[in-house]
GROMACS .gro file of C-alpha atoms in nm:
model
  341
    1MET     CA    1   3.224   1.109   1.646
    2PRO     CA    2   3.386   1.470   1.556
    3ILE     CA    3   3.274   1.793   1.640
    4GLY     CA    4   3.086   1.884   1.343
    5SER     CA    5   2.973   1.538   1.333
    6ARG     CA    6   2.813   1.519   1.703
    7THR     CA    7   2.644   1.890   1.599
    8ARG     CA    8   2.467   1.833   1.327
    9CYS     CA    9   2.383   1.467   1.436
   10THR     CA   10   2.177   1.636   1.759
   11LEU     CA   11   2.080   1.928   1.511
   12VAL     CA   12   1.880   1.666   1.282
   13ALA     CA   13   1.730   1.456   1.584
   14THR     CA   14   1.605   1.782   1.687
   15ALA     CA   15   1.443   1.832   1.430
   16LEU     CA   16   1.295   1.513   1.351
   17VAL     CA   17   1.176   1.461   1.745
   18ALA     CA   18   0.971   1.821   1.693
   19VAL     CA   19   0.855   1.680   1.288
   20LEU     CA   20   0.767   1.369   1.486
   21VAL     CA   21   0.587   1.586   1.825
   22ALA     CA   22   0.370   1.749   1.581
   23GLY     CA   23   0.289   1.502   1.354
   24ALA     CA   24   0.133   1.305   1.653
   25LEU     CA   25  -0.047   1.574   1.791
   26ALA     CA   26  -0.209   1.641   1.437
   27GLY     CA   27  -0.331   1.233   1.478
   28LEU     CA   28  -0.501   1.287   1.742
   29ALA     CA   29  -0.647   1.581   1.626
   30LEU     CA   30  -0.757   1.518   1.326
   31GLY     CA   31  -0.928   1.265   1.153
   32SER     CA   32  -1.330   1.164   1.050
   33ALA     CA   33  -1.433   1.356   1.345
   34ARG     CA   34  -1.193   1.668   1.438
   35ILE     CA   35  -1.161   1.753   1.820
   36PRO     CA   36  -0.968   2.084   1.902
   37LEU     CA   37  -0.578   2.148   1.979
   38GLY     CA   38  -0.753   2.266   2.342
   39GLU     CA   39  -0.911   1.876   2.366
   40VAL     CA   40  -0.632   1.696   2.322
   41LEU     CA   41  -0.359   1.818   2.516
   42ALA     CA   42  -0.680   1.796   2.805
   43ALA     CA   43  -0.703   1.446   2.783
   44LEU     CA   44  -0.293   1.364   2.768
   45THR     CA   45  -0.292   1.544   3.074
   46GLY     CA   46  -0.578   1.417   3.238
   47ARG     CA   47  -0.789   1.737   3.317
   48SER     CA   48  -1.065   1.686   3.053
   49GLN     CA   49  -1.380   1.538   3.104
   50PRO     CA   50  -1.534   1.206   3.074
   51GLY     CA   51  -1.653   1.222   2.740
   52PRO     CA   52  -1.624   1.140   2.375
   53PHE     CA   53  -1.320   1.310   2.291
   54ALA     CA   54  -1.143   1.154   2.532
   55THR     CA   55  -1.217   0.873   2.441
   56ILE     CA   56  -1.146   0.924   2.068
   57VAL     CA   57  -0.799   1.059   2.178
   58LEU     CA   58  -0.651   0.832   2.429
   59ASP     CA   59  -0.866   0.471   2.332
   60VAL     CA   60  -0.897   0.540   1.982
   61ARG     CA   61  -0.592   0.773   1.817
   62LEU     CA   62  -0.316   0.748   2.108
   63PRO     CA   63  -0.210   0.426   2.008
   64ARG     CA   64  -0.211   0.376   1.703
   65VAL     CA   65  -0.061   0.715   1.647
   66LEU     CA   66   0.220   0.508   1.870
   67LEU     CA   67   0.195   0.176   1.692
   68ALA     CA   68   0.306   0.412   1.397
   69ALA     CA   69   0.615   0.518   1.531
   70VAL     CA   70   0.715   0.231   1.662
   71VAL     CA   71   0.654   0.062   1.345
   72GLY     CA   72   0.776   0.304   1.135
   73ALA     CA   73   1.133   0.295   1.374
   74GLY     CA   74   1.145  -0.052   1.341
   75LEU     CA   75   1.110  -0.090   0.977
   76ALA     CA   76   1.331   0.257   0.911
   77LEU     CA   77   1.583   0.078   1.181
   78VAL     CA   78   1.588  -0.270   1.014
   79GLY     CA   79   1.601  -0.158   0.635
   80THR     CA   80   1.944   0.079   0.781
   81VAL     CA   81   2.117  -0.278   0.873
   82LEU     CA   82   2.013  -0.462   0.613
   83GLN     CA   83   2.174  -0.206   0.384
   84ALA     CA   84   2.497  -0.242   0.542
   85LEU     CA   85   2.450  -0.626   0.601
   86VAL     CA   86   2.447  -0.686   0.226
   87ARG     CA   87   2.618  -0.379   0.094
   88ASN     CA   88   2.275  -0.286  -0.106
   89PRO     CA   89   2.164   0.049  -0.120
   90LEU     CA   90   1.783  -0.114  -0.248
   91ALA     CA   91   1.817  -0.393   0.043
   92ASP     CA   92   1.504  -0.350   0.301
   93PRO     CA   93   1.279  -0.517   0.530
   94TYR     CA   94   1.107  -0.727   0.155
   95LEU     CA   95   1.459  -0.886   0.108
   96LEU     CA   96   1.460  -1.083   0.400
   97GLY     CA   97   1.100  -1.276   0.260
   98ILE     CA   98   0.946  -1.150   0.619
   99SER     CA   99   0.714  -0.927   0.539
  100SER     CA  100   0.587  -1.215   0.295
  101GLY     CA  101   0.584  -1.514   0.514
  102ALA     CA  102   0.370  -1.238   0.758
  103SER     CA  103   0.096  -1.189   0.549
  104THR     CA  104   0.096  -1.529   0.373
  105GLY     CA  105   0.041  -1.646   0.745
  106ALA     CA  106  -0.264  -1.367   0.808
  107VAL     CA  107  -0.419  -1.399   0.490
  108VAL     CA  108  -0.438  -1.834   0.596
  109VAL     CA  109  -0.601  -1.743   0.894
  110VAL     CA  110  -0.835  -1.505   0.760
  111VAL     CA  111  -0.957  -1.742   0.481
  112LEU     CA  112  -0.986  -2.051   0.716
  113GLY     CA  113  -1.240  -1.730   0.925
  114VAL     CA  114  -1.060  -1.724   1.287
  115GLY     CA  115  -1.030  -1.451   1.500
  116ALA     CA  116  -0.833  -1.090   1.524
  117LEU     CA  117  -0.543  -1.260   1.743
  118SER     CA  118  -0.552  -1.617   1.591
  119MET     CA  119  -0.463  -1.344   1.241
  120GLN     CA  120  -0.201  -1.195   1.440
  121MET     CA  121  -0.064  -1.558   1.584
  122GLY     CA  122  -0.067  -1.664   1.216
  123ALA     CA  123   0.137  -1.367   1.105
  124PHE     CA  124   0.434  -1.420   1.322
  125ALA     CA  125   0.436  -1.821   1.256
  126GLY     CA  126   0.423  -1.730   0.859
  127ALA     CA  127   0.750  -1.469   0.970
  128MET     CA  128   0.916  -1.769   1.138
  129LEU     CA  129   0.844  -1.986   0.912
  130ALA     CA  130   0.981  -1.775   0.639
  131LEU     CA  131   1.316  -1.685   0.842
  132VAL     CA  132   1.376  -2.056   0.856
  133VAL     CA  133   1.358  -2.134   0.482
  134VAL     CA  134   1.559  -1.834   0.350
  135TYR     CA  135   1.837  -1.903   0.671
  136THR     CA  136   1.824  -2.252   0.555
  137MET     CA  137   1.829  -2.223   0.170
  138ALA     CA  138   2.148  -1.939   0.236
  139ARG     CA  139   2.351  -2.173   0.382
  140ARG     CA  140   2.296  -2.479   0.274
  141GLY     CA  141   2.609  -2.685   0.181
  142GLY     CA  142   2.819  -2.476   0.475
  143THR     CA  143   2.782  -2.345   0.833
  144SER     CA  144   2.652  -1.976   0.921
  145ALA     CA  145   3.061  -1.878   0.858
  146THR     CA  146   2.936  -1.927   0.457
  147LEU     CA  147   2.699  -1.744   0.458
  148THR     CA  148   2.740  -1.479   0.209
  149THR     CA  149   2.523  -1.130   0.065
  150GLY     CA  150   2.455  -1.341  -0.260
  151ARG     CA  151   2.310  -1.650  -0.079
  152LEU     CA  152   2.085  -1.427   0.123
  153VAL     CA  153   1.947  -1.166  -0.141
  154LEU     CA  154   1.921  -1.469  -0.344
  155ALA     CA  155   1.719  -1.696  -0.042
  156GLY     CA  156   1.544  -1.393   0.035
  157VAL     CA  157   1.393  -1.314  -0.287
  158ALA     CA  158   1.340  -1.637  -0.459
  159VAL     CA  159   1.080  -1.683  -0.110
  160GLN     CA  160   0.925  -1.354  -0.124
  161TYR     CA  161   0.821  -1.424  -0.456
  162VAL     CA  162   0.672  -1.790  -0.375
  163LEU     CA  163   0.505  -1.700  -0.052
  164SER     CA  164   0.303  -1.316  -0.285
  165ALA     CA  165   0.225  -1.613  -0.524
  166LEU     CA  166   0.063  -1.829  -0.269
  167THR     CA  167  -0.068  -1.472  -0.073
  168SER     CA  168  -0.229  -1.387  -0.462
  169LEU     CA  169  -0.357  -1.733  -0.525
  170LEU     CA  170  -0.600  -1.745  -0.166
  171LEU     CA  171  -0.688  -1.370  -0.278
  172VAL     CA  172  -0.820  -1.502  -0.631
  173THR     CA  173  -0.944  -1.880  -0.484
  174SER     CA  174  -1.154  -1.691  -0.182
  175ALA     CA  175  -1.517  -1.658  -0.211
  176GLU     CA  176  -1.605  -1.417   0.087
  177LYS     CA  177  -1.598  -1.091   0.035
  178GLU     CA  178  -1.485  -1.005   0.377
  179HIS     CA  179  -1.191  -1.239   0.298
  180LEU     CA  180  -1.081  -1.026  -0.013
  181ARG     CA  181  -1.114  -0.728   0.237
  182ALA     CA  182  -0.976  -0.786   0.508
  183ILE     CA  183  -0.658  -0.980   0.301
  184LEU     CA  184  -0.642  -0.649   0.096
  185PHE     CA  185  -0.577  -0.447   0.406
  186TRP     CA  186  -0.321  -0.715   0.491
  187THR     CA  187  -0.199  -0.708   0.217
  188LEU     CA  188  -0.123  -0.338   0.149
  189GLY     CA  189  -0.044  -0.260   0.551
  190GLY     CA  190  -0.283  -0.069   0.808
  191LEU     CA  191  -0.253   0.003   1.171
  192GLY     CA  192  -0.638   0.042   1.236
  193GLN     CA  193  -0.630  -0.285   1.445
  194ALA     CA  194  -0.403  -0.063   1.692
  195ARG     CA  195  -0.530  -0.119   2.017
  196TRP     CA  196  -0.324  -0.083   2.401
  197HIS     CA  197  -0.239  -0.440   2.412
  198THR     CA  198  -0.049  -0.426   2.065
  199LEU     CA  199   0.176  -0.196   2.173
  200PRO     CA  200   0.410  -0.355   2.407
  201LEU     CA  201   0.522  -0.585   2.239
  202PRO     CA  202   0.644  -0.422   1.962
  203ALA     CA  203   0.773  -0.152   2.186
  204LEU     CA  204   0.988  -0.384   2.346
  205VAL     CA  205   1.133  -0.551   2.070
  206LEU     CA  206   1.147  -0.227   1.925
  207ALA     CA  207   1.404  -0.121   2.234
  208ALA     CA  208   1.615  -0.402   2.282
  209GLY     CA  209   1.689  -0.404   1.942
  210LEU     CA  210   1.795  -0.014   1.839
  211LEU     CA  211   2.007  -0.133   2.201
  212LEU     CA  212   2.183  -0.416   2.072
  213LEU     CA  213   2.259  -0.309   1.735
  214LEU     CA  214   2.377   0.039   1.845
  215ALA     CA  215   2.635  -0.228   2.048
  216LEU     CA  216   2.695  -0.351   1.686
  217ALA     CA  217   2.740   0.015   1.482
  218ARG     CA  218   3.098  -0.082   1.522
  219PRO     CA  219   3.112  -0.388   1.379
  220LEU     CA  220   2.818  -0.311   1.141
  221ASP     CA  221   3.092   0.006   0.987
  222LEU     CA  222   3.345  -0.222   0.900
  223LEU     CA  223   3.117  -0.463   0.671
  224LEU     CA  224   3.010  -0.113   0.501
  225ALA     CA  225   3.368  -0.085   0.460
  226GLY     CA  226   3.425  -0.377   0.253
  227GLU     CA  227   3.430  -0.724   0.345
  228GLU     CA  228   3.833  -0.811   0.311
  229GLY     CA  229   3.879  -0.474   0.487
  230ALA     CA  230   3.622  -0.611   0.794
  231MET     CA  231   3.753  -0.932   0.729
  232VAL     CA  232   4.177  -0.818   0.771
  233LEU     CA  233   3.995  -0.568   1.071
  234GLY     CA  234   3.920  -0.975   1.289
  235LEU     CA  235   3.577  -0.953   1.211
  236ASP     CA  236   3.389  -1.280   1.133
  237THR     CA  237   3.200  -1.152   0.837
  238GLY     CA  238   3.006  -1.464   0.816
  239ARG     CA  239   2.884  -1.623   1.128
  240PHE     CA  240   2.821  -1.100   1.198
  241ARG     CA  241   2.610  -1.146   0.912
  242ALA     CA  242   2.390  -1.430   1.024
  243ALA     CA  243   2.339  -1.291   1.354
  244VAL     CA  244   2.256  -0.953   1.275
  245PHE     CA  245   2.010  -1.174   1.010
  246VAL     CA  246   1.851  -1.318   1.250
  247LEU     CA  247   1.828  -1.083   1.431
  248ALA     CA  248   1.631  -0.814   1.144
  249SER     CA  249   1.443  -1.066   1.091
  250LEU     CA  250   1.252  -1.161   1.452
  251VAL     CA  251   1.224  -0.693   1.484
  252THR     CA  252   1.048  -0.726   1.135
  253ALA     CA  253   0.800  -1.029   1.238
  254VAL     CA  254   0.639  -0.872   1.544
  255LEU     CA  255   0.628  -0.507   1.333
  256VAL     CA  256   0.451  -0.641   1.074
  257THR     CA  257   0.294  -0.877   1.261
  258VAL     CA  258   0.094  -0.578   1.431
  259SER     CA  259   0.100  -0.346   1.100
  260GLY     CA  260   0.099  -0.578   0.833
  261ALA     CA  261   0.285  -0.543   0.531
  262ILE     CA  262   0.435  -0.112   0.487
  263GLY     CA  263   0.678  -0.100   0.229
  264PHE     CA  264   0.990   0.173   0.091
  265VAL     CA  265   0.959   0.302   0.536
  266GLY     CA  266   1.282   0.081   0.553
  267LEU     CA  267   1.456   0.179   0.155
  268MET     CA  268   1.388   0.564   0.197
  269VAL     CA  269   1.416   0.642   0.544
  270PRO     CA  270   1.783   0.506   0.565
  271HIS     CA  271   1.879   0.677   0.296
  272ALA     CA  272   1.778   1.029   0.407
  273ALA     CA  273   1.910   0.954   0.682
  274ARG     CA  274   2.280   0.889   0.554
  275MET     CA  275   2.278   1.170   0.437
  276ALA     CA  276   2.176   1.382   0.663
  277VAL     CA  277   2.460   1.291   0.972
  278GLY     CA  278   2.680   1.001   0.725
  279ALA     CA  279   2.710   0.633   0.695
  280GLY     CA  280   2.901   0.583   1.081
  281HIS     CA  281   2.580   0.412   1.271
  282ARG     CA  282   2.675   0.481   1.561
  283ALA     CA  283   2.452   0.861   1.489
  284LEU     CA  284   2.282   0.671   1.191
  285LEU     CA  285   2.076   0.428   1.393
  286PRO     CA  286   1.935   0.681   1.630
  287VAL     CA  287   1.856   0.952   1.383
  288ALA     CA  288   1.718   0.644   1.086
  289ALA     CA  289   1.494   0.526   1.366
  290LEU     CA  290   1.305   0.863   1.489
  291GLY     CA  291   1.301   0.967   1.087
  292GLY     CA  292   1.112   0.665   1.075
  293ALA     CA  293   0.895   0.732   1.347
  294ALA     CA  294   0.802   1.077   1.224
  295PHE     CA  295   0.744   0.976   0.833
  296LEU     CA  296   0.506   0.694   0.924
  297VAL     CA  297   0.325   0.872   1.177
  298LEU     CA  298   0.273   1.168   0.918
  299ALA     CA  299   0.154   0.841   0.640
  300ASP     CA  300  -0.095   0.765   0.881
  301LEU     CA  301  -0.217   1.055   0.906
  302ALA     CA  302  -0.324   1.166   0.534
  303ALA     CA  303  -0.391   0.768   0.494
  304ARG     CA  304  -0.707   0.889   0.835
  305THR     CA  305  -0.758   1.208   0.660
  306VAL     CA  306  -0.711   1.239   0.317
  307ALA     CA  307  -1.045   1.072   0.222
  308ALA     CA  308  -1.266   1.079   0.532
  309PRO     CA  309  -1.411   0.932   0.659
  310GLU     CA  310  -1.301   0.642   0.457
  311GLU     CA  311  -0.946   0.536   0.508
  312ILE     CA  312  -0.646   0.442   0.291
  313PRO     CA  313  -0.427   0.129   0.343
  314VAL     CA  314  -0.105   0.296   0.489
  315GLY     CA  315   0.101   0.077   0.254
  316VAL     CA  316  -0.033   0.223   0.013
  317LEU     CA  317   0.054   0.602   0.022
  318THR     CA  318   0.407   0.476   0.091
  319ALA     CA  319   0.441   0.318  -0.168
  320LEU     CA  320   0.310   0.604  -0.401
  321THR     CA  321   0.601   0.816  -0.238
  322GLY     CA  322   0.854   0.555  -0.267
  323GLY     CA  323   0.807   0.443  -0.627
  324PRO     CA  324   0.902   0.789  -0.705
  325PHE     CA  325   1.181   0.771  -0.429
  326PHE     CA  326   1.354   0.415  -0.579
  327LEU     CA  327   1.348   0.600  -0.974
  328TRP     CA  328   1.523   0.889  -0.812
  329MET     CA  329   1.752   0.621  -0.635
  330LEU     CA  330   1.814   0.518  -1.021
  331ARG     CA  331   1.893   0.865  -1.215
  332ARG     CA  332   2.093   0.959  -0.898
  333SER     CA  333   2.316   0.643  -0.984
  334GLN     CA  334   2.339   0.675  -1.299
  335ARG     CA  335   2.498   1.014  -1.266
  336THR     CA  336   2.746   0.883  -1.028
  337GLU     CA  337   2.853   0.581  -1.275
  338GLY     CA  338   2.864   0.858  -1.567
  339VAL     CA  339   3.077   1.079  -1.327
  340ALA     CA  340   3.246   0.792  -1.184
  341GLY     CA  341   3.324   0.677  -1.599
   0.00000   0.00000   0.00000
């Protein structure tokens, strides 16, 4: 990496870390009950006396802030990889159909009236089932070497629509109001169920996924440069795409199991990171992860404070942000095509 690019990457990463820390502190201090920053710092450093402030900070808000950072980083990471994998700037975790699968699995469990832990297990089972269906459809009539961008996109979109329709059907036919509220909250995404025991698995999966993808940075760069060029340079694009697809799907499945379907993070953040540090994945992946963490921590803070004491599903806020961003991207691509033409 050139010296100038390395310096820019370091500056961007430092700025994102600062935003993440500031957002995390604000997330610990603000909410339906406001806690002085001094009390927050005292609780974090173990100098506070046992009481309601320490309990709120350490047992309620801290795991939620940490989970927001992990989920945001993971979704941005997956979105970055998918955009390289299918060479489509509009790719995000929803493209796989995995988020829809997790939502459907969770909704089925809610309608059956089982506990919260079983709901997470149902979400993971639904996500894995969606992964198997998408992968099978994408490679039908061939091997993993025949797995192409077109097959993946079509299979993912088809599975997403079918599962979304099934979720809507369950929502309409459910007679219990409690079911409706839980289903809506799950399909719109939220971090209200964050507890310390929900953190280790998604954090471990995020760390492992980031390390593996960093090791695959060069093949990702080759794939982004073009199919034919990557094959000339010795990359088996079909098998590589299949392996990375499965990895991205597993990361997505674990994340949506604990947060529900939170959209647009994996679409917006990779583009912003790419504009900041370029398209090289060795720099892009960690910057995108930091950006996703900071973005979702701030979005969750807004979700808890905008209409306090009521809480807005964080997926609503990310969609409100992502819609205009999508339109801006469309307008920008039209201008680029006009200049090229």
